[in-house]
CSV table of C-alpha atoms and ligand atoms in Angstrom, one decimal:
chain,number,residue,atom,x,y,z
A,1,MET,CA,210.6,209.3,83.5
A,2,PHE,CA,208.1,209.0,80.8
A,3,LYS,CA,209.4,207.9,77.4
A,4,LYS,CA,206.3,208.8,75.4
A,5,ILE,CA,203.4,211.3,76.0
A,6,LEU,CA,200.2,211.6,74.1
A,7,ILE,CA,198.9,215.2,73.8
A,8,ALA,CA,195.1,215.4,74.0
A,9,ASN,CA,194.8,218.9,72.6
A,10,ARG,CA,195.5,221.0,69.5
A,11,GLY,CA,196.9,224.3,68.4
A,12,GLU,CA,199.4,226.4,70.3
A,13,ILE,CA,199.2,224.5,73.6
A,14,ALA,CA,199.9,221.2,71.9
A,15,VAL,CA,203.0,222.7,70.2
A,16,ARG,CA,204.1,224.2,73.6
A,17,ILE,CA,203.8,220.7,75.1
A,18,ILE,CA,205.7,219.1,72.2
A,19,ARG,CA,208.5,221.6,72.7
A,20,ALA,CA,208.8,220.7,76.5
A,21,CYS,CA,208.8,217.0,75.7
A,22,ARG,CA,211.6,217.4,73.0
A,23,GLU,CA,213.8,219.2,75.6
A,24,LEU,CA,213.1,216.4,78.1
A,25,ASP,CA,213.9,213.7,75.5
A,26,ILE,CA,210.3,212.4,75.6
A,27,ARG,CA,208.6,211.1,72.4
A,28,THR,CA,205.3,212.7,71.5
A,29,VAL,CA,202.0,211.6,70.0
A,30,SER,CA,199.5,214.1,68.7
A,31,VAL,CA,195.9,213.4,68.1
A,32,TYR,CA,193.8,215.4,65.7
A,33,SER,CA,190.4,215.8,64.2
A,34,GLU,CA,189.6,215.6,60.5
A,35,ALA,CA,189.5,219.5,60.5
A,36,ASP,CA,193.1,219.6,61.9
A,37,ARG,CA,194.9,217.3,59.5
A,38,GLN,CA,197.2,220.1,58.3
A,39,ASN,CA,197.9,221.5,61.8
A,40,MET,CA,201.3,222.3,63.1
A,41,HIS,CA,200.9,220.0,66.2
A,42,VAL,CA,200.3,217.1,63.8
A,43,ARG,CA,203.5,217.9,61.9
A,44,LEU,CA,205.8,218.5,64.9
A,45,ALA,CA,204.9,215.4,66.9
A,46,ASP,CA,206.8,212.1,66.4
A,47,GLU,CA,203.5,210.3,65.7
A,48,ALA,CA,200.0,211.5,65.0
A,49,ILE,CA,196.6,209.8,65.0
A,50,CYS,CA,193.3,211.0,63.7
A,51,ILE,CA,190.6,210.5,66.5
A,52,GLY,CA,187.4,211.6,64.8
A,53,PRO,CA,185.5,214.3,62.9
A,54,ALA,CA,185.8,218.1,63.4
A,55,GLN,CA,183.1,218.3,66.2
A,56,ALA,CA,185.0,218.4,69.5
A,57,GLU,CA,182.5,216.0,71.1
A,58,GLN,CA,183.6,213.4,68.6
A,59,SER,CA,187.3,214.0,68.6
A,60,TYR,CA,189.1,216.1,71.3
A,61,LEU,CA,186.4,215.2,73.9
A,62,ASN,CA,186.1,211.6,72.7
A,63,VAL,CA,187.6,209.7,75.7
A,64,PRO,CA,187.5,206.1,74.2
A,65,ALA,CA,189.2,207.3,71.0
A,66,ILE,CA,191.9,209.1,72.9
A,67,LEU,CA,192.6,206.2,75.3
A,68,THR,CA,192.7,203.8,72.4
A,69,ALA,CA,195.2,206.1,70.6
A,70,ALA,CA,197.3,206.1,73.8
A,71,GLU,CA,197.2,202.4,74.0
A,72,ILE,CA,198.1,201.6,70.4
A,73,THR,CA,201.0,204.0,70.5
A,74,ASP,CA,202.3,202.7,73.9
A,75,SER,CA,202.1,206.2,75.4
A,76,GLU,CA,202.7,206.2,79.2
A,77,ALA,CA,201.1,209.5,79.9
A,78,ILE,CA,198.5,211.9,78.5
A,79,HIS,CA,198.9,215.7,78.7
A,80,PRO,CA,195.5,217.3,78.4
A,81,GLY,CA,196.6,220.9,77.9
A,82,TYR,CA,193.9,223.4,78.8
A,83,GLY,CA,190.2,223.3,77.9
A,84,PHE,CA,188.8,220.1,76.4
A,85,LEU,CA,189.4,217.2,78.9
A,86,SER,CA,191.9,219.0,81.1
A,87,GLU,CA,189.4,219.5,84.0
A,88,ASN,CA,187.3,216.4,83.6
A,89,PRO,CA,187.8,214.2,86.6
A,90,GLN,CA,186.2,211.2,84.9
A,91,PHE,CA,188.8,211.4,82.2
A,92,ALA,CA,191.6,211.5,84.8
A,93,GLU,CA,190.1,208.4,86.4
A,94,ALA,CA,189.7,206.7,83.0
A,95,CYS,CA,193.4,207.3,82.4
A,96,ALA,CA,194.3,205.8,85.7
A,97,ALA,CA,192.1,202.8,85.0
A,98,SER,CA,193.9,202.2,81.7
A,99,GLY,CA,197.3,202.4,83.5
A,100,ILE,CA,198.2,205.7,81.8
A,101,ALA,CA,199.4,208.7,83.8
A,102,PHE,CA,197.3,211.9,83.6
A,103,ILE,CA,199.5,215.0,83.6
A,104,GLY,CA,197.7,217.0,86.1
A,105,PRO,CA,196.5,216.7,89.7
A,106,SER,CA,194.3,213.9,91.2
A,107,PRO,CA,190.7,213.4,90.1
A,108,ASP,CA,189.6,214.7,93.6
A,109,ASN,CA,191.6,217.9,93.1
A,110,ILE,CA,190.1,218.4,89.7
A,111,ARG,CA,186.6,217.7,91.0
A,112,LEU,CA,186.9,220.3,93.7
A,113,GLY,CA,188.5,222.8,91.3
A,114,GLY,CA,185.5,222.4,89.0
A,115,ASP,CA,182.9,222.8,91.8
A,116,LYS,CA,183.2,226.5,92.6
A,117,ALA,CA,180.4,226.5,95.3
A,118,LYS,CA,182.1,223.6,97.1
A,119,ALA,CA,185.6,225.1,96.7
A,120,ARG,CA,184.3,228.3,98.4
A,121,GLN,CA,183.0,226.4,101.4
A,122,VAL,CA,186.3,224.4,101.8
A,123,MET,CA,188.4,227.6,101.5
A,124,LYS,CA,186.2,229.5,104.0
A,125,ARG,CA,186.6,226.7,106.5
A,126,ARG,CA,190.4,226.8,106.1
A,127,GLY,CA,190.7,230.5,106.6
A,128,VAL,CA,191.1,231.6,103.0
A,129,PRO,CA,188.8,234.6,102.6
A,130,VAL,CA,186.0,234.2,100.0
A,131,VAL,CA,183.7,236.9,98.5
A,132,PRO,CA,180.6,237.3,100.7
A,133,GLY,CA,177.9,235.2,99.2
A,134,SER,CA,175.6,232.2,99.6
A,135,ASP,CA,176.6,229.3,101.9
A,136,GLY,CA,176.8,226.6,99.2
A,137,PRO,CA,174.5,226.2,96.2
A,138,LEU,CA,171.1,227.8,95.8
A,139,ASP,CA,168.1,225.5,95.6
A,140,SER,CA,165.5,228.1,94.6
A,141,VAL,CA,164.8,231.7,93.7
A,142,ALA,CA,163.7,232.3,97.3
A,143,ALA,CA,167.1,231.1,98.5
A,144,ALA,CA,168.8,233.5,96.0
A,145,VAL,CA,166.7,236.4,97.2
A,146,LYS,CA,167.5,235.6,100.8
A,147,ALA,CA,171.2,235.4,100.2
A,148,ALA,CA,171.2,238.6,98.1
A,149,LYS,CA,169.3,240.6,100.7
A,150,LYS,CA,171.8,239.4,103.4
A,151,ILE,CA,174.9,240.6,101.4
A,152,GLY,CA,173.4,243.6,99.5
A,153,PHE,CA,173.3,244.5,95.8
A,154,PRO,CA,174.8,244.3,93.3
A,155,CYS,CA,175.3,240.5,93.3
A,156,ILE,CA,176.5,238.0,90.7
A,157,ILE,CA,174.8,234.7,90.1
A,158,LYS,CA,177.3,232.1,89.0
A,159,ALA,CA,177.2,228.5,87.8
A,160,SER,CA,178.9,226.1,90.3
A,161,MET,CA,180.5,224.2,87.5
A,162,GLY,CA,181.0,227.3,85.3
A,163,GLY,CA,184.2,228.3,83.5
A,164,GLY,CA,185.5,230.5,80.7
A,165,GLY,CA,183.6,233.5,82.0
A,166,ARG,CA,180.3,232.0,81.0
A,167,GLY,CA,177.0,231.5,82.9
A,168,MET,CA,177.3,234.6,85.1
A,169,LYS,CA,174.5,237.1,85.7
A,170,ILE,CA,174.8,240.4,87.6
A,171,VAL,CA,171.7,241.5,89.5
A,172,ASN,CA,171.2,245.0,90.8
A,173,ALA,CA,167.8,244.7,92.5
A,174,GLU,CA,165.5,242.0,94.0
A,175,GLU,CA,163.1,242.1,91.1
A,176,GLN,CA,165.9,241.1,88.7
A,177,ILE,CA,166.7,237.9,90.6
A,178,GLU,CA,164.0,235.6,89.3
A,179,ASP,CA,164.7,236.1,85.6
A,180,ALA,CA,168.5,236.1,86.1
A,181,PHE,CA,168.2,232.9,88.1
A,182,TYR,CA,166.2,230.9,85.5
A,183,MET,CA,168.3,232.3,82.7
A,184,ALA,CA,171.6,231.3,84.5
A,185,GLN,CA,170.1,227.9,85.2
A,186,ARG,CA,169.3,227.2,81.6
A,187,GLU,CA,172.7,228.5,80.4
A,188,ALA,CA,174.6,226.5,83.0
A,189,LEU,CA,172.7,223.3,82.1
A,190,THR,CA,173.4,223.7,78.4
A,191,ALA,CA,177.1,224.7,78.8
A,192,PHE,CA,178.2,222.7,81.8
A,193,GLY,CA,175.7,219.9,82.2
A,194,SER,CA,174.7,221.1,85.7
A,195,SER,CA,172.2,223.8,86.6
A,196,GLU,CA,173.6,224.4,90.1
A,197,LEU,CA,174.1,228.0,90.9
A,198,TYR,CA,175.5,230.1,93.7
A,199,LEU,CA,175.6,233.8,94.5
A,200,GLU,CA,178.3,236.3,95.4
A,201,LYS,CA,178.6,240.0,96.1
A,202,TYR,CA,179.5,241.7,92.8
A,203,LEU,CA,182.6,243.7,93.7
A,204,GLN,CA,183.4,246.9,91.9
A,205,ASP,CA,186.7,248.3,90.6
A,206,ILE,CA,188.5,245.0,91.3
A,207,ARG,CA,191.5,243.3,89.8
A,208,HIS,CA,191.8,239.7,88.9
A,209,ILE,CA,195.1,238.5,90.3
A,210,GLU,CA,196.1,234.9,90.3
A,211,VAL,CA,199.0,233.0,91.9
A,212,GLN,CA,200.9,230.1,90.3
A,213,VAL,CA,201.5,227.2,92.6
A,214,LEU,CA,203.6,224.0,92.3
A,215,ALA,CA,203.1,221.1,94.6
A,216,ASP,CA,204.9,217.7,94.6
A,217,THR,CA,203.9,214.3,95.7
A,218,LYS,CA,205.9,214.7,98.9
A,219,GLY,CA,203.6,217.6,99.9
A,220,ARG,CA,206.1,220.5,99.2
A,221,ILE,CA,204.2,223.5,97.9
A,222,ILE,CA,205.7,226.7,96.5
A,223,HIS,CA,204.3,229.7,94.7
A,224,LEU,CA,205.7,231.5,91.7
A,225,GLY,CA,204.2,234.9,92.2
A,226,GLU,CA,201.2,236.5,90.6
A,227,ARG,CA,199.7,237.3,87.2
A,228,GLU,CA,197.6,240.3,86.7
A,229,CYS,CA,194.7,239.3,84.4
A,230,SER,CA,192.3,242.3,84.8
A,231,ILE,CA,192.1,243.2,81.1
A,232,GLN,CA,189.0,241.1,80.2
A,233,ARG,CA,186.2,241.2,77.8
A,234,ARG,CA,183.0,239.5,79.0
A,235,HIS,CA,184.9,238.1,81.9
A,236,GLN,CA,187.5,236.5,79.6
A,237,LYS,CA,191.2,237.4,79.8
A,238,LEU,CA,192.8,239.2,76.8
A,239,ILE,CA,196.1,240.6,78.2
A,240,GLU,CA,198.0,239.3,81.2
A,241,GLU,CA,201.1,240.5,83.0
A,242,SER,CA,203.6,239.4,85.6
A,243,PRO,CA,204.3,240.9,88.1
A,244,SER,CA,201.2,243.1,88.7
A,245,SER,CA,202.2,246.7,89.0
A,246,PHE,CA,199.6,247.0,91.8
A,247,VAL,CA,201.2,244.3,94.0
A,248,SER,CA,203.6,245.4,96.7
A,249,GLU,CA,206.1,243.1,98.3
A,250,LYS,CA,203.7,242.9,101.3
A,251,LEU,CA,200.7,242.0,99.2
A,252,ARG,CA,202.7,239.5,97.2
A,253,LYS,CA,203.7,237.8,100.4
A,254,ARG,CA,200.0,237.7,101.5
A,255,LEU,CA,198.8,236.4,98.1
A,256,GLY,CA,201.5,233.7,98.1
A,257,GLU,CA,200.6,232.6,101.6
A,258,LEU,CA,196.9,232.4,100.8
A,259,ALA,CA,197.6,230.5,97.6
A,260,ILE,CA,199.7,228.0,99.5
A,261,ARG,CA,197.1,227.7,102.2
A,262,ALA,CA,194.5,227.1,99.5
A,263,ALA,CA,196.6,224.4,97.9
A,264,ARG,CA,197.4,222.8,101.2
A,265,ALA,CA,193.7,222.8,102.2
A,266,VAL,CA,192.9,220.5,99.3
A,267,LYS,CA,196.1,218.4,99.4
A,268,TYR,CA,197.0,219.7,96.0
A,269,ARG,CA,199.6,218.0,93.8
A,270,ASN,CA,200.9,219.3,90.5
A,271,ILE,CA,200.9,222.8,89.0
A,272,GLY,CA,197.8,224.9,89.7
A,273,THR,CA,196.5,228.4,89.8
A,274,VAL,CA,194.6,230.1,92.6
A,275,GLU,CA,192.6,233.0,91.3
A,276,PHE,CA,191.8,236.0,93.6
A,277,ILE,CA,189.8,239.1,93.4
A,278,VAL,CA,191.8,242.1,94.8
A,279,THR,CA,190.0,245.3,95.7
A,280,PRO,CA,191.5,248.8,95.6
A,281,GLU,CA,191.9,248.6,99.4
A,282,GLU,CA,194.1,245.5,98.9
A,283,GLU,CA,191.4,243.1,100.3
A,284,VAL,CA,192.0,239.7,98.8
A,285,TYR,CA,189.2,237.1,98.1
A,286,PHE,CA,189.5,233.6,96.8
A,287,MET,CA,187.7,233.1,93.5
A,288,GLU,CA,188.6,229.7,92.1
A,289,PHE,CA,191.2,227.0,91.8
A,290,ASN,CA,192.4,226.1,88.3
A,291,THR,CA,193.9,222.6,88.1
A,292,ARG,CA,195.6,222.8,84.7
A,293,VAL,CA,198.2,224.8,82.8
A,294,GLN,CA,196.8,228.2,82.1
A,295,VAL,CA,196.8,230.0,78.8
A,296,GLU,CA,198.8,232.8,80.4
A,297,HIS,CA,201.5,230.6,82.0
A,298,PRO,CA,204.3,232.1,79.8
A,299,VAL,CA,204.4,235.5,81.7
A,300,THR,CA,205.3,233.6,84.8
A,301,GLU,CA,207.9,231.6,82.9
A,302,MET,CA,209.5,234.8,81.6
A,303,VAL,CA,209.9,236.6,84.9
A,304,MET,CA,210.6,233.5,87.1
A,305,GLY,CA,213.0,231.7,84.7
A,306,VAL,CA,211.0,228.4,85.0
A,307,ASP,CA,209.6,226.1,82.3
A,308,LEU,CA,206.2,225.4,83.8
A,309,VAL,CA,205.2,222.6,81.3
A,310,LYS,CA,208.4,220.7,82.0
A,311,GLU,CA,207.9,221.2,85.7
A,312,GLN,CA,204.3,219.8,85.3
A,313,ILE,CA,205.6,216.7,83.5
A,314,LEU,CA,208.3,216.1,86.1
A,315,LEU,CA,205.8,216.5,89.0
A,316,SER,CA,203.4,214.1,87.2
A,317,ALA,CA,206.2,211.6,87.0
A,318,GLY,CA,206.5,211.8,90.8
A,319,MET,CA,209.7,213.9,90.9
A,320,PRO,CA,210.1,216.4,93.7
A,321,ILE,CA,210.3,220.2,93.3
A,322,THR,CA,214.0,220.9,93.0
A,323,ALA,CA,213.6,224.7,92.8
A,324,LYS,CA,214.9,226.9,95.5
A,325,LYS,CA,212.5,228.1,98.1
A,326,VAL,CA,211.6,231.7,97.2
A,327,PHE,CA,211.4,232.9,93.6
A,328,LYS,CA,211.6,236.6,93.0
A,329,PRO,CA,210.3,238.1,89.7
A,330,ARG,CA,213.0,239.5,87.4
A,331,GLY,CA,211.8,242.1,85.0
A,332,SER,CA,208.3,242.3,83.6
A,333,ALA,CA,206.4,240.2,81.1
A,334,ILE,CA,203.1,240.8,79.1
A,335,GLU,CA,201.0,238.5,77.0
A,336,CYS,CA,198.5,239.5,74.3
A,337,ARG,CA,196.1,236.9,73.2
A,338,ILE,CA,195.9,237.1,69.4
A,339,ASN,CA,192.5,235.7,68.4
A,340,ALA,CA,191.2,235.1,64.9
A,341,GLU,CA,188.4,237.6,65.6
A,342,ASP,CA,187.1,240.9,64.3
A,343,PRO,CA,188.8,243.3,66.7
A,344,ASP,CA,185.8,245.6,67.0
A,345,ARG,CA,183.0,243.2,67.4
A,346,PHE,CA,184.9,240.2,68.8
A,347,ILE,CA,183.2,237.7,66.5
A,348,PRO,CA,185.2,234.8,65.1
A,349,SER,CA,187.1,235.3,61.8
A,350,PRO,CA,188.1,231.8,60.6
A,351,GLY,CA,189.7,231.3,57.2
A,352,LYS,CA,193.0,230.9,55.4
A,353,ILE,CA,196.1,232.8,56.5
A,354,GLU,CA,197.4,234.2,53.3
A,355,PHE,CA,200.5,235.8,54.7
A,356,LEU,CA,202.2,235.6,58.1
A,357,HIS,CA,205.2,237.4,59.5
A,358,GLN,CA,206.1,236.8,63.2
A,359,PRO,CA,207.8,239.4,65.3
A,360,GLY,CA,211.2,238.6,66.9
A,361,GLY,CA,214.2,240.4,68.4
A,362,PRO,CA,215.1,241.0,72.0
A,363,GLY,CA,212.5,240.0,74.6
A,364,VAL,CA,209.9,238.6,72.2
A,365,ARG,CA,208.3,235.2,72.3
A,366,VAL,CA,205.5,233.9,70.1
A,367,ASP,CA,203.6,230.7,71.1
A,368,THR,CA,201.6,229.7,68.1
A,369,ALA,CA,200.7,226.8,65.8
A,370,ALA,CA,199.8,229.1,62.9
A,371,TYR,CA,201.7,229.2,59.6
A,372,CYS,CA,201.3,230.8,56.3
A,373,GLY,CA,198.8,228.9,54.2
A,374,TRP,CA,197.1,227.4,57.3
A,375,THR,CA,193.3,227.5,57.4
A,376,VAL,CA,191.9,228.5,60.8
A,377,PRO,CA,189.0,226.1,61.3
A,378,SER,CA,185.7,227.5,62.7
A,379,HIS,CA,185.1,224.6,65.1
A,380,TYR,CA,187.4,225.6,68.0
A,381,ASP,CA,188.6,228.4,70.2
A,382,SER,CA,189.7,231.4,68.2
A,383,LEU,CA,193.1,231.8,70.0
A,384,ILE,CA,195.8,231.5,67.3
A,385,ALA,CA,198.9,233.0,68.9
A,386,LYS,CA,200.2,234.3,72.2
A,387,LEU,CA,202.6,237.2,71.9
A,388,ILE,CA,204.7,237.6,75.0
A,389,THR,CA,207.3,240.3,75.6
A,390,PHE,CA,209.8,240.6,78.4
A,391,GLY,CA,211.6,243.7,79.6
A,392,SER,CA,213.8,244.9,82.5
A,393,ASN,CA,210.7,246.7,83.7
A,394,ARG,CA,207.0,247.2,82.7
A,395,GLN,CA,207.7,250.2,80.5
A,396,GLU,CA,210.2,248.2,78.5
A,397,ALA,CA,207.9,245.2,78.2
A,398,ILE,CA,205.1,247.5,76.9
A,399,ALA,CA,207.5,249.3,74.4
A,400,ARG,CA,208.6,245.9,73.1
A,401,MET,CA,204.9,244.7,72.9
A,402,LYS,CA,204.0,247.7,70.8
A,403,ARG,CA,207.0,247.2,68.6
A,404,ALA,CA,206.2,243.4,68.2
A,405,LEU,CA,202.5,244.1,67.5
A,406,ASP,CA,203.7,246.4,64.7
A,407,GLU,CA,205.9,243.7,63.2
A,408,PHE,CA,203.3,241.0,63.5
A,409,VAL,CA,201.5,240.6,60.1
A,410,ILE,CA,198.7,238.2,59.6
A,411,GLU,CA,196.7,238.5,56.4
A,412,GLY,CA,193.6,236.7,55.1
A,413,ILE,CA,191.8,236.7,58.4
A,414,LYS,CA,190.9,239.4,61.0
A,415,THR,CA,192.8,239.3,64.3
A,416,THR,CA,192.8,241.1,67.7
A,417,ILE,CA,196.1,242.8,66.9
A,418,PRO,CA,194.5,246.2,66.3
A,419,PHE,CA,192.7,245.9,69.6
A,420,HIS,CA,195.9,245.3,71.5
A,421,LYS,CA,197.5,248.2,69.8
A,422,ARG,CA,194.7,250.4,71.1
A,423,VAL,CA,195.0,249.2,74.6
A,424,LEU,CA,198.8,249.6,74.7
A,425,GLU,CA,198.4,253.3,73.6
A,426,ASN,CA,196.0,254.0,76.5
A,427,ARG,CA,197.4,256.2,79.2
A,428,ASP,CA,195.6,254.4,82.0
A,429,PHE,CA,197.0,251.1,80.8
A,430,LYS,CA,200.5,252.5,80.5
A,431,GLU,CA,200.3,253.8,84.0
A,432,GLY,CA,198.9,250.6,85.4
A,433,ARG,CA,195.5,252.0,86.3
A,434,ILE,CA,193.6,248.9,85.3
A,435,ASN,CA,190.8,246.8,86.7
A,436,THR,CA,188.2,244.4,85.2
A,437,SER,CA,186.1,247.2,83.9
A,438,PHE,CA,189.0,248.7,81.9
A,439,LEU,CA,187.6,247.8,78.5
A,440,ASP,CA,184.2,249.3,79.4
A,441,ARG,CA,186.0,252.6,79.9
A,442,LEU,CA,188.4,252.2,76.9
A,443,HIS,CA,186.2,254.2,74.6
A,444,LYS,CA,185.3,256.8,77.2
A,445,PRO,CA,187.5,259.9,77.7
A,446,GLU,CA,190.7,259.2,79.7
A,447,THR,CA,191.4,260.7,83.1
A,448,PRO,CA,192.4,264.4,82.4
A,449,THR,CA,196.0,265.3,83.3
A,450,GLY,CA,196.4,267.9,86.0
B,501,ADP,P1,185.3,231.5,85.1
B,501,ADP,O1,185.7,230.3,85.8
B,501,ADP,O2,184.1,231.4,84.3
B,501,ADP,O3,186.5,232.2,84.5
B,501,ADP,P2,185.5,233.3,87.4
B,501,ADP,O4,184.8,233.0,88.7
B,501,ADP,O5,187.0,233.0,87.4
B,501,ADP,O6,184.8,232.5,86.2
B,501,ADP,O7,185.3,234.8,87.1
B,501,ADP,C1,185.7,235.3,85.8
B,501,ADP,C2,185.7,236.8,85.9
B,501,ADP,O8,184.5,237.4,86.3
B,501,ADP,C3,186.7,237.4,87.0
B,501,ADP,O9,188.0,237.4,86.5
B,501,ADP,C4,186.1,238.7,87.3
B,501,ADP,O10,186.5,239.7,86.3
B,501,ADP,C5,184.6,238.5,87.2
B,501,ADP,N1,184.0,238.2,88.5
B,501,ADP,C6,183.8,237.0,89.0
B,501,ADP,N2,183.3,237.1,90.3
B,501,ADP,C7,183.2,238.4,90.6
B,501,ADP,C8,182.7,239.1,91.7
B,501,ADP,N3,182.2,238.5,92.8
B,501,ADP,N4,182.7,240.5,91.6
B,501,ADP,C9,183.2,241.1,90.5
B,501,ADP,N5,183.6,240.5,89.4
B,501,ADP,C10,183.6,239.1,89.4
């Protein structure tokens, strides 16, 4: 087992990893930028090293600085968290070349997970259904037009190397393709360093449902059920749940089998997430493979009684999965992402937290690195806390979430707490009538009662 792990991340996920390490009796090293000197992850770790200025390119994405920090602290492994270097195959390779274990899957697994056009092709070959779309990347506008005409409108143009809901363009007619294609190319090149695009049918009224998988070095693969992530803004998740109220036992079995088939197809090792689109008719399509711990992993932990971060560390140390064969969800869990953002306009609201009171009581979990007096910097992602509630059923989890949101007080900055309260009051949400267009409908009149 590892004796010391360096955490190449910040904020709530760094704190989450430190907690898992403490329980496994592993020492921790935090790295931080000059903007994060006063951060909780710096204070909680056994050791902490400054790796550069505030700009992420010079600190949390600075591979030589991070590897040097690992070497001088005698760290045996690096946990990348999510975001930053977590899905960078060159970083995983650089760790291996320095004799440091990367807590995650192989560089090849990461490379395929990051190349969505290629992953689609691999899945299709292995009998995992994919959304109808282009066969591989598009090399020209003409190729995009041809693919779109074949599958019909509306379509969605996506960046092969895309992520975080960015770089996607919906096209409703042939004459929109050219502009959308060049715009998507430009955005993809700036954001992901590659202008490669592909195209899919844009499906309506769909749900985003993903399956958590665990795979050990012996080739054993299990799944831990689904997470419903359909409450999204601009294709980014805001509220997640497990289990999904839409998923029947039969559908859960199918999703699980497809996720395991997807993981087997790429000889996956470590924890990972297979994302699917699910239509109202229960058709299931592979969307992408995420090769890291997800922001929303706690909802699975709550209903499955598993510590996914500890499992991830154990798998990376070459340990086998010890868990029983089939997990059944117990109760219901919901996560609200609390961002330092204006809740109406969703624009960042960095600044000093003047007062903080965290909710507690039965079935409430708060994953955060925020504290009273801490200044939220403007340089990074605006997620400052994850509020997770657990109940014996969805109704109780929702009631607890409402209660916990009322107890949660953050003063000095704006947060998305008022937004979550609005969603939780919505009748369609309460009754589980959700899909990825839910937020577009939120301000429109609700379905009338009969
Ligand atoms: P990213 O990696 O950037 O998160 P994804 O491919 O996972 O991108 O898509 C993000 C979200 O965009 C999905 O959760 C879904 O809401 C929407 N989306 C993606 N592909 C389609 C599609 N073919 N039809 C409808 N919605 C889609």
